[in-house]
mmCIF file of N, CA and C in Angstrom:
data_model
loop_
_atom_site.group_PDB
_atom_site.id
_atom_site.type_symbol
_atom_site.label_atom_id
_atom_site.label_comp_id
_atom_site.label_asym_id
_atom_site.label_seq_id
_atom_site.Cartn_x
_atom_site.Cartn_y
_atom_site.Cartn_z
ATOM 1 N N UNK M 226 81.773 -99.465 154.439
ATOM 2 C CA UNK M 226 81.733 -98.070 154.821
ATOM 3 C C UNK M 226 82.466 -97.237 153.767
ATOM 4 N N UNK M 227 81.681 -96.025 153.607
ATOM 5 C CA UNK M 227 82.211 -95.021 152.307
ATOM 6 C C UNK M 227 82.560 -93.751 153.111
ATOM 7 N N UNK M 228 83.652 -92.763 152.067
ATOM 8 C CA UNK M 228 83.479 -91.489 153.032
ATOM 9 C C UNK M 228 83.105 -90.708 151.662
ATOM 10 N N UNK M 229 82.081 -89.708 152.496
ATOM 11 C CA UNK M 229 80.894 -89.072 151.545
ATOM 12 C C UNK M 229 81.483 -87.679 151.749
ATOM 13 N N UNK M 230 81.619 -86.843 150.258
ATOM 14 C CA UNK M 230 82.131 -85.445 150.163
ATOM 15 C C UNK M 230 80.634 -84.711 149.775
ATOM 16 N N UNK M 231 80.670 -83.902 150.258
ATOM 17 C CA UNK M 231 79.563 -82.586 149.327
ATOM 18 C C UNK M 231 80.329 -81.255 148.641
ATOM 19 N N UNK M 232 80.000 -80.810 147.666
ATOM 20 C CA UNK M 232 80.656 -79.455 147.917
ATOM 21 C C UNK M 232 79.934 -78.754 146.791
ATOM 22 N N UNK M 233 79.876 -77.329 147.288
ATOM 23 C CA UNK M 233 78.683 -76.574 146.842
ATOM 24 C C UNK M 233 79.589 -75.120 146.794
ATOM 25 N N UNK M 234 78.405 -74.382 146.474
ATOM 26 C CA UNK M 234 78.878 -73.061 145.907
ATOM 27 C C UNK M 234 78.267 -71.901 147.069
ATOM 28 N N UNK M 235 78.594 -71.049 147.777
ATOM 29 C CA UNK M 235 77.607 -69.948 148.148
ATOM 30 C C UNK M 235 78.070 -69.132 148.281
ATOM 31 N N UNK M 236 77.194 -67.826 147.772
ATOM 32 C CA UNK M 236 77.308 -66.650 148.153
ATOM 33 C C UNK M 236 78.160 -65.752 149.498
ATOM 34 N N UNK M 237 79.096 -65.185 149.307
ATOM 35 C CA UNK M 237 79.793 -64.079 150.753
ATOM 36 C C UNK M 237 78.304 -63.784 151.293
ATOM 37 N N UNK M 238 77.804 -63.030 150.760
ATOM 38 C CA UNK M 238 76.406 -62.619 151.614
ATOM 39 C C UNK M 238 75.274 -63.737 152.403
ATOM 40 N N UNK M 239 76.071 -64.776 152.060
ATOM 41 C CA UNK M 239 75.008 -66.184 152.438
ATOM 42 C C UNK M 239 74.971 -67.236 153.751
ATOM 43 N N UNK M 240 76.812 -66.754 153.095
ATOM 44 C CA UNK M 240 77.563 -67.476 154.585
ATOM 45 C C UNK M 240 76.928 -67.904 155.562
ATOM 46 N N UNK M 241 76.719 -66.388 156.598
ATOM 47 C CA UNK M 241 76.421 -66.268 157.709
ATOM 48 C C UNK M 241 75.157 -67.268 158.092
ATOM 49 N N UNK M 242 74.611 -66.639 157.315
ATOM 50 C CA UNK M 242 72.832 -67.263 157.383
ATOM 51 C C UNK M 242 73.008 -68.762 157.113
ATOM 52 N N UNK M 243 73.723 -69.458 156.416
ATOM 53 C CA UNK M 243 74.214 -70.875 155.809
ATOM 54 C C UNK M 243 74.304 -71.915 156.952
ATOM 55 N N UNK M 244 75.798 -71.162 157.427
ATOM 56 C CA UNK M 244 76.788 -72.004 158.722
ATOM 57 C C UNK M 244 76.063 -72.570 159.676
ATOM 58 N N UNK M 245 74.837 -71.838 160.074
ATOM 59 C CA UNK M 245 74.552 -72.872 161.287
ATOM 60 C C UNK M 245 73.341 -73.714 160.792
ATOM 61 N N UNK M 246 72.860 -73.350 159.912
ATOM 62 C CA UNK M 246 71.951 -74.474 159.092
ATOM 63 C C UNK M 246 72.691 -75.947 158.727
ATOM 64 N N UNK M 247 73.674 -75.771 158.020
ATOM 65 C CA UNK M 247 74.375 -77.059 157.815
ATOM 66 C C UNK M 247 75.322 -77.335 158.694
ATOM 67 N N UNK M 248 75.616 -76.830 160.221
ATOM 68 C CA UNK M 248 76.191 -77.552 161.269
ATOM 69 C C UNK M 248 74.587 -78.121 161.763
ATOM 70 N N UNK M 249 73.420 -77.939 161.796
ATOM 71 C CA UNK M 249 72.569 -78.386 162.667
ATOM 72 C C UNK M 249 72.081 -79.860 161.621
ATOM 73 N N UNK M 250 72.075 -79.246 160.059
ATOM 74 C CA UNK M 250 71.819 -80.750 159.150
ATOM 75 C C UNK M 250 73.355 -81.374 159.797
ATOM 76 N N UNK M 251 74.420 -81.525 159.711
ATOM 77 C CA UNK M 251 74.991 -82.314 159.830
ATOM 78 C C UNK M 251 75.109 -83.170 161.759
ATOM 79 N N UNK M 252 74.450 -81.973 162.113
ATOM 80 C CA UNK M 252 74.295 -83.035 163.558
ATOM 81 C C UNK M 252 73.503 -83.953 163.582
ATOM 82 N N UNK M 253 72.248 -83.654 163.207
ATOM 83 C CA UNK M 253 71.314 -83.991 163.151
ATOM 84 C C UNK M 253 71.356 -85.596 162.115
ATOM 85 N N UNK M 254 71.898 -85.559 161.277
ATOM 86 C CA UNK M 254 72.729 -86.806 161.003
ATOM 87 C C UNK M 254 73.283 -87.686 160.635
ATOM 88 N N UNK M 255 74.221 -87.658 161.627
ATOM 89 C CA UNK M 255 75.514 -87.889 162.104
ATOM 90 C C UNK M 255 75.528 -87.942 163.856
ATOM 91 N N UNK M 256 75.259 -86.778 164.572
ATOM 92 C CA UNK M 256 75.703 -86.719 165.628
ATOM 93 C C UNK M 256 76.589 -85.709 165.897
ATOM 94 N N UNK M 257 76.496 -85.086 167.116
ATOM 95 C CA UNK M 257 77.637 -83.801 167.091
ATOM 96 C C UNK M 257 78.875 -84.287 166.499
ATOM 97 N N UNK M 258 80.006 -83.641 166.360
ATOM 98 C CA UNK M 258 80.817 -83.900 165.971
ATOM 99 C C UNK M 258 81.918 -85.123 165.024
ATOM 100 N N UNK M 259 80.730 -85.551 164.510
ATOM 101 C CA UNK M 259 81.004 -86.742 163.253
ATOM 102 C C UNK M 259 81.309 -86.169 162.343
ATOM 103 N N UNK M 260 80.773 -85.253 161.498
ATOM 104 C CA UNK M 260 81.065 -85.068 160.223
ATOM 105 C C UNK M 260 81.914 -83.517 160.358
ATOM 106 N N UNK M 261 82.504 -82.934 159.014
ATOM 107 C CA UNK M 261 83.158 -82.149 159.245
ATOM 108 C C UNK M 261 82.750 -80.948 157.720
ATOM 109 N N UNK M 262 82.833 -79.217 158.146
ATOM 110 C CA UNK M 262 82.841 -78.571 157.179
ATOM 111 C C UNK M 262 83.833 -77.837 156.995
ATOM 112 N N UNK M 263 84.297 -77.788 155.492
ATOM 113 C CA UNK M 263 85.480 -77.185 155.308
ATOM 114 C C UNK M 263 84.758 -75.787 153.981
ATOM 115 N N UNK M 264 85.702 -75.163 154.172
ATOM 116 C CA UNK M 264 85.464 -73.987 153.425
ATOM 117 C C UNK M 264 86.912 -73.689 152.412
ATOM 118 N N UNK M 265 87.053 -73.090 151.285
ATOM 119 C CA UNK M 265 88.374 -73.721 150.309
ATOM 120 C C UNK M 265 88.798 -72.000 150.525
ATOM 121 N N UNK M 266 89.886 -71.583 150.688
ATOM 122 C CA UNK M 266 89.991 -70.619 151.025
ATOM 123 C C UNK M 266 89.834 -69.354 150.043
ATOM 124 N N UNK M 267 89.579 -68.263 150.326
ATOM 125 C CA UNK M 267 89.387 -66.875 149.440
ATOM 126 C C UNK M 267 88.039 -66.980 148.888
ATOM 127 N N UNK M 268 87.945 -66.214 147.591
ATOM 128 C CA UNK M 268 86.175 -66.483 146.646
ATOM 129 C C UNK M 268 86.398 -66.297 145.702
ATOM 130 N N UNK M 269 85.979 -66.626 144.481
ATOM 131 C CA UNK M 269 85.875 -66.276 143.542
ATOM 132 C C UNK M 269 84.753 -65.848 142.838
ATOM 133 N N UNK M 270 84.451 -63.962 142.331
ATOM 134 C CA UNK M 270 83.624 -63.410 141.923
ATOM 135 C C UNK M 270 82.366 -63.633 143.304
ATOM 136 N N UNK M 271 83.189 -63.499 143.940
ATOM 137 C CA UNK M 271 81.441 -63.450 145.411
ATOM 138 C C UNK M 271 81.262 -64.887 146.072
ATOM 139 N N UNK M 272 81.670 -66.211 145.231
ATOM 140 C CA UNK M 272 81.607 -67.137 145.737
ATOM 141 C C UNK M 272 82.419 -68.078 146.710
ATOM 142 N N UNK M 273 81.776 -68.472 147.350
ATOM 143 C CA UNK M 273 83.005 -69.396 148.493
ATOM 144 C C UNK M 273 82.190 -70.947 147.955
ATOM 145 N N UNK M 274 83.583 -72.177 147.905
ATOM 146 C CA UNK M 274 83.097 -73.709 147.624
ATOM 147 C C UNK M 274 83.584 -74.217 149.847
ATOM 148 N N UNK M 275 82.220 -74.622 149.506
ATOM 149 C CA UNK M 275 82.134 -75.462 151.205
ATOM 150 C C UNK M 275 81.834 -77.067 150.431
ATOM 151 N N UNK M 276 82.243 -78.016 151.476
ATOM 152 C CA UNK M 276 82.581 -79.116 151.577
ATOM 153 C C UNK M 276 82.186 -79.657 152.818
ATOM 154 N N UNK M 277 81.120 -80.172 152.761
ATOM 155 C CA UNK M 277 80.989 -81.542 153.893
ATOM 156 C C UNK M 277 81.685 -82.938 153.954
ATOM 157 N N UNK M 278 82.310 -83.533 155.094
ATOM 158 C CA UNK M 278 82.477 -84.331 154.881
ATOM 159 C C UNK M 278 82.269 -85.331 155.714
ATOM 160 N N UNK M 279 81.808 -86.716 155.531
ATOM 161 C CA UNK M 279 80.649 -87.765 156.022
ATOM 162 C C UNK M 279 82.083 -88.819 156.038
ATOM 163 N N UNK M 280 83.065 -89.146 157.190
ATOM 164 C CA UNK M 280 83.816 -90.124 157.124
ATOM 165 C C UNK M 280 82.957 -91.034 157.551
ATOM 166 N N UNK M 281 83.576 -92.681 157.269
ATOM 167 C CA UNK M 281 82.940 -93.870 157.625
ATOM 168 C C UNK M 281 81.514 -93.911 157.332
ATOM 169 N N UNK M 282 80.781 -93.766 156.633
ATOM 170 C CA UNK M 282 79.431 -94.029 156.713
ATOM 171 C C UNK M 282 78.793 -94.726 155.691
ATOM 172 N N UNK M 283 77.733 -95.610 156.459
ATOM 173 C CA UNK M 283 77.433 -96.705 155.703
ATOM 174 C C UNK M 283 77.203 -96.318 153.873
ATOM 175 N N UNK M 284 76.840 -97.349 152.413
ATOM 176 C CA UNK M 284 76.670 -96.976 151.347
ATOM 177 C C UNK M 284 75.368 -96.250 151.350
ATOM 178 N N UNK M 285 74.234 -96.159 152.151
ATOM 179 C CA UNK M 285 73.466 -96.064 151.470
ATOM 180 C C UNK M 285 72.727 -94.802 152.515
ATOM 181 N N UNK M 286 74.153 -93.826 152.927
ATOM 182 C CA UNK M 286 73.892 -92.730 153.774
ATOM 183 C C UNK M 286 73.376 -91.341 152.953
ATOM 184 N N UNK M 287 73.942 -91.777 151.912
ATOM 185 C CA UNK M 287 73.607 -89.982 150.866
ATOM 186 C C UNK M 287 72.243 -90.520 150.637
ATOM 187 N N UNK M 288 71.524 -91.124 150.306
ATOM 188 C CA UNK M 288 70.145 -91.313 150.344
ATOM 189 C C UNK M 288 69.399 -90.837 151.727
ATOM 190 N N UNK M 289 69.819 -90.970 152.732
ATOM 191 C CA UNK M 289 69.913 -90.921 154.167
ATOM 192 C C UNK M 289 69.959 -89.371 153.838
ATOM 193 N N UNK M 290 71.103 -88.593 153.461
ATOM 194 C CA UNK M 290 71.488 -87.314 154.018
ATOM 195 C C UNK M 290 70.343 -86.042 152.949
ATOM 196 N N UNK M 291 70.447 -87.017 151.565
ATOM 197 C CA UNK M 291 69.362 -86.220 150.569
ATOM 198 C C UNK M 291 67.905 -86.020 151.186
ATOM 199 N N UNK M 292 67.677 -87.177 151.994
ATOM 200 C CA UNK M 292 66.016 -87.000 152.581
ATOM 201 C C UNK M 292 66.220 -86.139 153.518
ATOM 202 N N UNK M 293 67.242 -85.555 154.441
ATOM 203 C CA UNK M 293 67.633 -84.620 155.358
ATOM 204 C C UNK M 293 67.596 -83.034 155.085
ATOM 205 N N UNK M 294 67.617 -83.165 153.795
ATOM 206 C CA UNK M 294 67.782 -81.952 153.100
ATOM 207 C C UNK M 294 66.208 -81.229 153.345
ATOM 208 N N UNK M 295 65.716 -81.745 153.177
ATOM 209 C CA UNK M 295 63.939 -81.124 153.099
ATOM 210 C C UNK M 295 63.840 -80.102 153.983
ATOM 211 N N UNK M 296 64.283 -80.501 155.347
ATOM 212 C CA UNK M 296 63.965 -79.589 156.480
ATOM 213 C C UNK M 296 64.746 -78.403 157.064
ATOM 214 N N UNK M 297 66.345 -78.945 156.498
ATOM 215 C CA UNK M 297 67.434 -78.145 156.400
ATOM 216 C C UNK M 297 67.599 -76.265 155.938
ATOM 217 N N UNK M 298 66.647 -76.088 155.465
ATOM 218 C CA UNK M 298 66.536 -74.496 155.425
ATOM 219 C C UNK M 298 67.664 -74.290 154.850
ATOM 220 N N UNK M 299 67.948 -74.983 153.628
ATOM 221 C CA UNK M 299 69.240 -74.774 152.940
ATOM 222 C C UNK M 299 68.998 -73.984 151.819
ATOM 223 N N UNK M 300 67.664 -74.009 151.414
ATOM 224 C CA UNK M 300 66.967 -73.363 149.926
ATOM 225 C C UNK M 300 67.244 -71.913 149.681
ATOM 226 N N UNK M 301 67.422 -71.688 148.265
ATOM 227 C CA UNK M 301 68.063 -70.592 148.489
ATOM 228 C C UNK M 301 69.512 -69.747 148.715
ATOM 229 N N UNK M 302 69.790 -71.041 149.477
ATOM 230 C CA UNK M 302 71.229 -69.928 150.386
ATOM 231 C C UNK M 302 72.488 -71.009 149.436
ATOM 232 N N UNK M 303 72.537 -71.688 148.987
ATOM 233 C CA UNK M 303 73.361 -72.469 148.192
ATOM 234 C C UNK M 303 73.354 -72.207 146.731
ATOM 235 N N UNK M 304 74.323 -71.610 146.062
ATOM 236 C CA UNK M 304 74.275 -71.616 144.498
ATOM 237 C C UNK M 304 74.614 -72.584 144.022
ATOM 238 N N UNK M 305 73.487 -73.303 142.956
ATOM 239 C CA UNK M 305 73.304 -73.737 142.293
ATOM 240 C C UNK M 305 73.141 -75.201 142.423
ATOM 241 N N UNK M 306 74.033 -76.376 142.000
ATOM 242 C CA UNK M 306 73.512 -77.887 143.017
ATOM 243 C C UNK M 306 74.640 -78.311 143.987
ATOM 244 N N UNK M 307 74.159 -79.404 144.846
ATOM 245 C CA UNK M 307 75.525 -79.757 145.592
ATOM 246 C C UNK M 307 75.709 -81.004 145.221
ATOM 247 N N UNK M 308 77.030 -81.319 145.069
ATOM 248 C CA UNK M 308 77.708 -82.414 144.338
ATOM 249 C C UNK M 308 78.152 -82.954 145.765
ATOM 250 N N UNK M 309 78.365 -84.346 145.081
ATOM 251 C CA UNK M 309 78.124 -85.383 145.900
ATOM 252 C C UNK M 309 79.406 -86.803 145.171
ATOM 253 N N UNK M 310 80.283 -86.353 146.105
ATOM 254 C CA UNK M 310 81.243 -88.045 145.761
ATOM 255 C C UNK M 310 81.593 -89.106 146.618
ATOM 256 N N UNK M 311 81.636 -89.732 146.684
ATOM 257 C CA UNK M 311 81.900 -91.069 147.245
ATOM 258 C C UNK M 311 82.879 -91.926 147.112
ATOM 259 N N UNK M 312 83.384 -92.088 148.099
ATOM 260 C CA UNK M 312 84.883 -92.477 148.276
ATOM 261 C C UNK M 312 85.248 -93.447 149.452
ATOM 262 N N UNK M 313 86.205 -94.685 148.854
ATOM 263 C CA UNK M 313 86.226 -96.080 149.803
ATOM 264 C C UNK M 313 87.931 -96.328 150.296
ATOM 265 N N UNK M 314 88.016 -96.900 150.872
ATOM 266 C CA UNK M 314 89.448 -97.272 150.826
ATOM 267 C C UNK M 314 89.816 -98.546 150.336
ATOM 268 N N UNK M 315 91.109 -99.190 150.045
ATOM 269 C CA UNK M 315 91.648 -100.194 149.298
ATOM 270 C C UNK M 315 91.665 -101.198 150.213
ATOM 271 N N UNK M 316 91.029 -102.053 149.592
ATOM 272 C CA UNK M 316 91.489 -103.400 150.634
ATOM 273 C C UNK M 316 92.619 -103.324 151.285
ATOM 274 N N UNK M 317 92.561 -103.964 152.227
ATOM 275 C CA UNK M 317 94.228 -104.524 152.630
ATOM 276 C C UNK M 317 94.562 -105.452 152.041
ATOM 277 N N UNK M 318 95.674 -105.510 152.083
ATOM 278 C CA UNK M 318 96.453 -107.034 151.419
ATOM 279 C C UNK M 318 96.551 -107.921 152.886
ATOM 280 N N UNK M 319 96.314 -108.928 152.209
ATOM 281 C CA UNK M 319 96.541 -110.417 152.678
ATOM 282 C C UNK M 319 97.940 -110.851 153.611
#
């Protein structure tokens, strides 16, 4: 299991129209309340950076979440691409 970041760029004027598009992609899945969106505070030049984030989920979920995108009504309302990292935790020791 990986935990999967997004984070993207959008428009003040975009917001609104945005927010419930990518709470309904991220229910949709995930499940209500699995995943989480964060917003980085203030803007710069008009822009706000949002951040999804996908704890616990299997490796081969951003393939999963990219085919999700199609229907998502995200087009448009996001500047420019959304980045995508992937992140594990350390074994335990023995």
């Amino acid at each position: 299991m990986v935990d999967l970041y997004v984070y993207y760029k959008v428009r003040d004027e975009h917001a609104a129209a945005l927010l419930p598009r990518v709470r309904a992609l991220q229910a949709r899945v995930t499940g209500p309340g699995a995943a989480r969106l964060l917003r980085r505070p203030g803007n710069k030049n008009g822009l706000q950076t949002w951040m999804e984030v996908y704890p616990g989920v299997p490796e081969t979920f951003a393939a999963e979440l990219e085919a999700a995108l199609d229907g998502a009504g995200l087009d448009g309302l996001v500047e420019g691409p959304r980045r995508v990292e992937v992140f594990m935790e350390f074994p335990a020791c023995a």
